[in-house]
Amino acid sequence: MPSSSKMTAARLGQIVEKGASEVYVFAPDDFRFLLVNKGARTNLGYTTEELAKLRPWDLKPEFPEPRFRQHVRPLIDREVSNLEFETVHRRKDGTEYPVSVRLQLLESQDEPVFYASIRDISEACAVRRELARTSAQLDAILNNTVMAIFMIDLQQRCLFMNKAAEELIGYTREEIGDQSFHDLLHHTRPDGTPYPAEECAINHALEQGDQAQGEEVFIRPDGSFYNVSFTASSMTDLEGAKIGTIIELRNIDEEVAAREALQESHLALRKANRLFRQAEKLAGVGSWEFDIEANLLSWSDETYAIAGLEPGEPVTLEAAIAMYDPADQPTIQTALGSLLEDRIAANIEADFIAADGQRKRVHVVGEYLSGDNEGSPKLVGIFRDITEAYQARLALERAADFDCLTDLYNRNAFDRILRRRLERFRETGRDSCVLMFDLDGFKHINDTFGHVAGDVVLKEISDRILQAIPSDSVAARWGGDEFAVIAPEGMSRDGVHALAESLTDTVQRQVDFSGNVVGVSATCGIARMDELGSANDVSELMRRADLALYYGKAREPGRVHFYKTALEIPNDNRRNAMAIVRAALADGRIEAAYQPIVNLADNSLVALEALMRLRTEERRLITASQVLPALLDPVVSREINERMAELICDDFSEITSSQKDLRYVSINVTEADLLSRDFSDRLISVLEKAEMNPRCITLEITETMLLVGDSVFIRDLLTDLRRTGLRIALDDFGTGYSSLSHLRDFPIDRVKIDSSFVAKICSDDQTRLIVQAMVVMARNLGIEVIAEGIETEEQRKMLIELGCFFGQGFLFSPALGVDEIANARFGDGDREIA
């Protein structure tokens, strides 16, 4: 591969090697791999050497070479800027996994390259399959029932309708749009008179919050009318607030015609009965008749079938009532009394237990028929099995409020319940708490055993939580491996703490699945309603519980932590520091202070270390440590670094005009700088603009930065920086991990022995030996050694004796004037401005 390609791959490597996603870079001519990052190598199982012998189509079983070349041709021809598609990758071991691919043709300084960003979508595909399965189950329930089901909101706008509903009313969901259910389907009576909404029984169910049953006449899109039987049930949330109405409809044209015929005469009644029996068979609806004088109950064949009895078997009125669920029998008896005494039509939905013990949901309609010369007064009606539609309605309501995996409330339902609980707290003053739980170690289970095992653990823990909480508590899956619990109203702080510890103990019990035993723990954060004060809302309560939870995860995982105002201090400090630093950047109040680096032998100035200082709006100068929370932000850190580079370039010519022997100025860089995609380019751009030689700049890093990720990535990055002329210094040397090996493994030009060693060098033999070893090894590797924090003449002489020829002096502020640098000496600490 040409050197220019290597440089392109190396530059790209600085950006992508440490990334969690898979990245490939390959040549557009022969499609050889120029770069495959660590994430891709790890997931595929190939080494860099093995991948060098492969081509992209070797990893994609769905893309043979001709098809792959054809697929990328639009990119090569510049017809498109990028390609995005999903495919399958094959690992070295033969296993395959789905991926999402984004492919670009990047223009480098020497030659274009293909840049492919790959994302493993195994989990996303699994989620899709689960969603599709759940959706299919729900569709099967709703669309395979003959009952027309609608869901409307508080404004009577249609939110949902199943297939049977579309067939019944002649409209699709899209055609209905936002029109009112009443205005669209029965705004006019068959005689042409308007039908006011206030007289609509369905609208009554929506407004009053109770169930309404009855019959209506609806209008088809072609203007014709048809009769329907309806049940309108008000939908409420778990706290009883109305959120809409579920409506069940059935075309009863044949039933209405039959009833009208029944009322005309006994002859018409007998004729209608024959027609009605035929309609029963077709519609799956039974009929019944009760002769009041003879006290004789008669059922149609279809009614017998629903009741699980043989046709013709005698059934008394009392026996029929006894077949209803005991809880619903009073309702049946009340309706029967209204029919007999007040002749008010009955329309009832109840639970019915058939002769074979099967439990059914039935819809019963009854009317009073006056007697005449040919017959006595009667009660007549219909009897319908609505179990399937009823279960579909329950499934729809449950799907809206429960998590499909754990069977706990979902987040939306939990928020709604908590909002009601909070409103009740405002009214009654009875306090309650929210407990947030996060599983510790759950990611390890998913990574080790797979997501199926993770689902088993989540289901088991959810069952335990349900069994462990009091009856008046509410538990929900908040998301992922987080759970939320509302404690009982009025429970004391100690009681809540005991409940939380009980739940964490419950979670920590091991889970067995498929012969494997795994365990997780849980950390809990708690927030109380009575501590909300003016911030009296659900989101603030949950934020506080979440803050307490993640404070605990960072410090004492597996324990219970209550929210306290002190937890807000880090956030407040960070916000204040960010405001101070961003304002200083915008106003140009960032300054550079310089700390001299001198020759220990003659105290001559060798170099300077530039340190950030910030001047407040009150003109007070503060150090970087006083706004440290802001400097930990990657974006702010990069902006500060760029500003410091500009200040050094501005000061350098003035400093060197009075300090002819000055070799370089060093500047501190952060982990965020090293991991920034364009750090090197931005820094070189600043130096080129100022016409400053990169060799005059030394970048100071700490040993911890060498361990931020893949050591190969860091080594390559530092090597590329040195190629530009910049030099690398290792700060705080000796305080990190495996310090001496870093000198061997990384491109280091200078090391700065930490002041903690210098402080003890004259009084502690072991410290002196360590410093001597560090100096000897560094000098053998051609690395310059600088000692920090020298305070005494004895320390200076000891360092010279050990072979260390350079030391760092006091802090110099620009306020002292550039010429003051020439007079810098150790022990001038009183001149430090901080």
Short mmCIF file of N, CA and C in Angstrom, two decimals, residues 609-610 631 637-638 640-642 644-645 666-675 679-680 683 697-705 717-718 721 726-729 731:
data_model
loop_
_atom_site.label_atom_id
_atom_site.label_comp_id
_atom_site.label_asym_id
_atom_site.label_seq_id
_atom_site.Cartn_x
_atom_site.Cartn_y
_atom_site.Cartn_z
N GLU A 609 5.99 26.59 30.66
CA GLU A 609 4.72 25.85 30.59
C GLU A 609 3.59 26.86 30.68
N ALA A 610 2.69 26.82 29.68
CA ALA A 610 1.56 27.74 29.63
C ALA A 610 0.40 27.15 30.43
N LEU A 631 -14.18 22.47 32.69
CA LEU A 631 -13.10 21.99 31.84
C LEU A 631 -13.20 20.49 31.58
N SER A 637 -13.44 22.01 26.84
CA SER A 637 -12.00 21.69 26.88
C SER A 637 -11.34 21.96 25.55
N ARG A 638 -11.99 21.58 24.47
CA ARG A 638 -11.38 21.83 23.14
C ARG A 638 -11.31 23.32 22.83
N ILE A 640 -11.04 25.78 25.03
CA ILE A 640 -9.98 26.34 25.86
C ILE A 640 -8.61 26.03 25.25
N ASN A 641 -8.43 24.79 24.81
CA ASN A 641 -7.14 24.39 24.22
C ASN A 641 -6.82 25.23 22.99
N GLU A 642 -7.82 25.44 22.15
CA GLU A 642 -7.59 26.22 20.94
C GLU A 642 -7.27 27.68 21.30
N MET A 644 -5.89 28.75 24.11
CA MET A 644 -4.55 28.79 24.70
C MET A 644 -3.49 28.75 23.61
N ALA A 645 -3.70 27.93 22.61
CA ALA A 645 -2.73 27.86 21.50
C ALA A 645 -2.60 29.22 20.81
N SER A 666 5.32 24.68 26.52
CA SER A 666 4.48 23.49 26.62
C SER A 666 3.05 23.88 26.97
N ILE A 667 2.13 23.08 26.51
CA ILE A 667 0.70 23.32 26.74
C ILE A 667 0.05 22.01 27.14
N ASN A 668 -0.84 22.06 28.12
CA ASN A 668 -1.53 20.86 28.59
C ASN A 668 -2.68 20.50 27.66
N VAL A 669 -2.81 19.22 27.35
CA VAL A 669 -3.94 18.74 26.56
C VAL A 669 -4.73 17.74 27.42
N THR A 670 -6.00 17.61 27.12
CA THR A 670 -6.89 16.74 27.90
C THR A 670 -7.23 15.48 27.11
N GLU A 671 -7.87 14.58 27.81
CA GLU A 671 -8.36 13.35 27.15
C GLU A 671 -9.32 13.70 26.02
N ALA A 672 -10.19 14.70 26.25
CA ALA A 672 -11.14 15.11 25.21
C ALA A 672 -10.41 15.61 23.98
N ASP A 673 -9.26 16.31 24.17
CA ASP A 673 -8.47 16.77 23.03
C ASP A 673 -7.94 15.58 22.23
N LEU A 674 -7.38 14.59 22.94
CA LEU A 674 -6.79 13.45 22.25
C LEU A 674 -7.84 12.68 21.45
N LEU A 675 -9.06 12.61 21.98
CA LEU A 675 -10.10 11.82 21.33
C LEU A 675 -10.90 12.64 20.31
N PHE A 679 -8.43 17.38 16.43
CA PHE A 679 -7.53 18.08 17.34
C PHE A 679 -6.23 18.46 16.65
N SER A 680 -5.61 17.48 16.03
CA SER A 680 -4.32 17.73 15.38
C SER A 680 -4.45 18.79 14.29
N LEU A 683 -4.97 22.36 15.79
CA LEU A 683 -3.78 22.91 16.43
C LEU A 683 -2.76 23.34 15.38
N ILE A 697 6.51 23.94 20.25
CA ILE A 697 5.39 23.58 21.12
C ILE A 697 5.56 22.15 21.62
N THR A 698 5.40 21.97 22.92
CA THR A 698 5.39 20.63 23.53
C THR A 698 4.00 20.39 24.12
N LEU A 699 3.44 19.25 23.80
CA LEU A 699 2.12 18.89 24.34
C LEU A 699 2.31 18.04 25.59
N GLU A 700 1.74 18.49 26.70
CA GLU A 700 1.86 17.75 27.96
C GLU A 700 0.63 16.88 28.16
N ILE A 701 0.87 15.56 28.35
CA ILE A 701 -0.21 14.62 28.63
C ILE A 701 0.11 13.93 29.96
N THR A 702 -0.89 13.29 30.54
CA THR A 702 -0.68 12.53 31.77
C THR A 702 -0.70 11.05 31.47
N GLU A 703 -0.16 10.27 32.41
CA GLU A 703 -0.11 8.82 32.19
C GLU A 703 -1.50 8.21 32.09
N THR A 704 -2.48 8.78 32.76
CA THR A 704 -3.83 8.22 32.68
C THR A 704 -4.40 8.34 31.28
N MET A 705 -3.96 9.33 30.52
CA MET A 705 -4.45 9.47 29.15
C MET A 705 -3.97 8.35 28.25
N LEU A 717 -1.65 7.88 17.50
CA LEU A 717 -2.03 9.29 17.52
C LEU A 717 -0.85 10.17 17.91
N LEU A 718 -0.15 9.79 18.99
CA LEU A 718 1.01 10.57 19.43
C LEU A 718 2.12 10.56 18.39
N LEU A 721 1.26 13.05 15.76
CA LEU A 721 1.49 14.42 16.25
C LEU A 721 2.96 14.78 16.20
N LEU A 726 5.61 18.63 16.52
CA LEU A 726 5.27 18.81 17.93
C LEU A 726 6.02 17.79 18.78
N ARG A 727 6.28 18.14 20.04
CA ARG A 727 6.94 17.23 20.96
C ARG A 727 5.97 16.84 22.07
N ILE A 728 6.21 15.67 22.65
CA ILE A 728 5.30 15.11 23.65
C ILE A 728 6.01 15.02 24.99
N ALA A 729 5.37 15.58 26.04
CA ALA A 729 5.90 15.49 27.40
C ALA A 729 4.91 14.70 28.26
N ASP A 731 3.50 14.31 31.78
CA ASP A 731 3.39 15.08 33.02
C ASP A 731 3.09 14.14 34.19
#
